[in-house]
Amino acid sequence: MTKTYTQLPHEQRYQIYAHLIAGHNQSEIAHNTRVHKSTISRELRRDRELKGYRPKQAHELA
């Protein structure tokens, strides 16, 4: 059985950003956005080189 992967839509990236600004940790963000913790971790790591997490740039890098 093969797994299929989909990119996060803009809306979810902005939700992640809002939760980060609110001070939530990765587990809380994953629970609130219904996305796996590893997805949140990869998403935040993808955009780490810029000045903090920025949803627009993260989407462009995806």
mmCIF file of C-alpha atoms in Angstrom:
data_model
loop_
_atom_site.group_PDB
_atom_site.id
_atom_site.type_symbol
_atom_site.label_atom_id
_atom_site.label_comp_id
_atom_site.label_asym_id
_atom_site.label_seq_id
_atom_site.Cartn_x
_atom_site.Cartn_y
_atom_site.Cartn_z
ATOM 1 C CA MET A 1 0.000 0.000 0.000
ATOM 2 C CA THR A 2 1.483 3.345 -1.007
ATOM 3 C CA LYS A 3 0.937 6.519 0.922
ATOM 4 C CA THR A 4 -0.060 9.695 -0.792
ATOM 5 C CA TYR A 5 1.248 13.042 0.309
ATOM 6 C CA THR A 6 -0.291 16.435 -0.182
ATOM 7 C CA GLN A 7 1.112 19.875 0.441
ATOM 8 C CA LEU A 8 -0.335 22.022 3.162
ATOM 9 C CA PRO A 9 -2.677 24.660 1.787
ATOM 10 C CA HIS A 10 -2.052 28.347 2.480
ATOM 11 C CA GLU A 11 -4.792 28.353 5.127
ATOM 12 C CA GLN A 12 -3.086 25.689 7.232
ATOM 13 C CA ARG A 13 0.254 27.455 7.005
ATOM 14 C CA TYR A 14 -1.362 30.638 8.326
ATOM 15 C CA GLN A 15 -3.017 28.609 11.103
ATOM 16 C CA ILE A 16 0.407 27.253 12.065
ATOM 17 C CA TYR A 17 1.761 30.798 12.080
ATOM 18 C CA ALA A 18 -1.094 32.036 14.281
ATOM 19 C CA HIS A 19 -0.507 29.236 16.779
ATOM 20 C CA LEU A 20 3.220 30.013 16.869
ATOM 21 C CA ILE A 21 2.493 33.675 17.585
ATOM 22 C CA ALA A 22 0.119 32.580 20.353
ATOM 23 C CA GLY A 23 2.973 30.623 21.946
ATOM 24 C CA HIS A 24 1.743 27.094 21.282
ATOM 25 C CA ASN A 25 4.252 24.258 21.023
ATOM 26 C CA GLN A 26 4.477 21.866 18.081
ATOM 27 C CA SER A 27 2.264 19.209 19.708
ATOM 28 C CA GLU A 28 -0.477 21.735 20.412
ATOM 29 C CA ILE A 29 -0.251 23.109 16.879
ATOM 30 C CA ALA A 30 -0.491 19.585 15.447
ATOM 31 C CA HIS A 31 -3.545 18.814 17.563
ATOM 32 C CA ASN A 32 -5.308 22.089 16.764
ATOM 33 C CA THR A 33 -4.653 21.942 13.022
ATOM 34 C CA ARG A 34 -5.202 18.158 12.784
ATOM 35 C CA VAL A 35 -1.802 17.673 11.180
ATOM 36 C CA HIS A 36 0.776 15.114 12.325
ATOM 37 C CA LYS A 37 3.507 16.397 14.645
ATOM 38 C CA SER A 38 6.225 15.427 12.182
ATOM 39 C CA THR A 39 4.523 17.521 9.495
ATOM 40 C CA ILE A 40 4.583 20.548 11.800
ATOM 41 C CA SER A 41 8.240 19.907 12.594
ATOM 42 C CA ARG A 42 9.203 19.660 8.912
ATOM 43 C CA GLU A 43 7.162 22.730 8.071
ATOM 44 C CA LEU A 44 8.887 24.829 10.733
ATOM 45 C CA ARG A 45 12.312 23.474 9.812
ATOM 46 C CA ARG A 46 11.751 24.272 6.126
ATOM 47 C CA ASP A 47 11.498 27.997 6.821
ATOM 48 C CA ARG A 48 13.916 28.246 9.743
ATOM 49 C CA GLU A 49 16.653 29.910 7.712
ATOM 50 C CA LEU A 50 14.494 32.981 7.189
ATOM 51 C CA LYS A 51 13.690 35.283 10.079
ATOM 52 C CA GLY A 52 11.270 32.960 11.855
ATOM 53 C CA TYR A 53 8.398 31.048 10.297
ATOM 54 C CA ARG A 54 6.709 32.840 7.409
ATOM 55 C CA PRO A 55 3.789 31.013 5.812
ATOM 56 C CA LYS A 56 4.073 32.641 2.386
ATOM 57 C CA GLN A 57 7.760 31.804 2.013
ATOM 58 C CA ALA A 58 7.182 28.288 3.370
ATOM 59 C CA HIS A 59 4.548 27.702 0.707
ATOM 60 C CA GLU A 60 6.910 28.924 -2.002
ATOM 61 C CA LEU A 61 9.656 26.599 -0.730
ATOM 62 C CA ALA A 62 7.347 23.563 -0.605
#
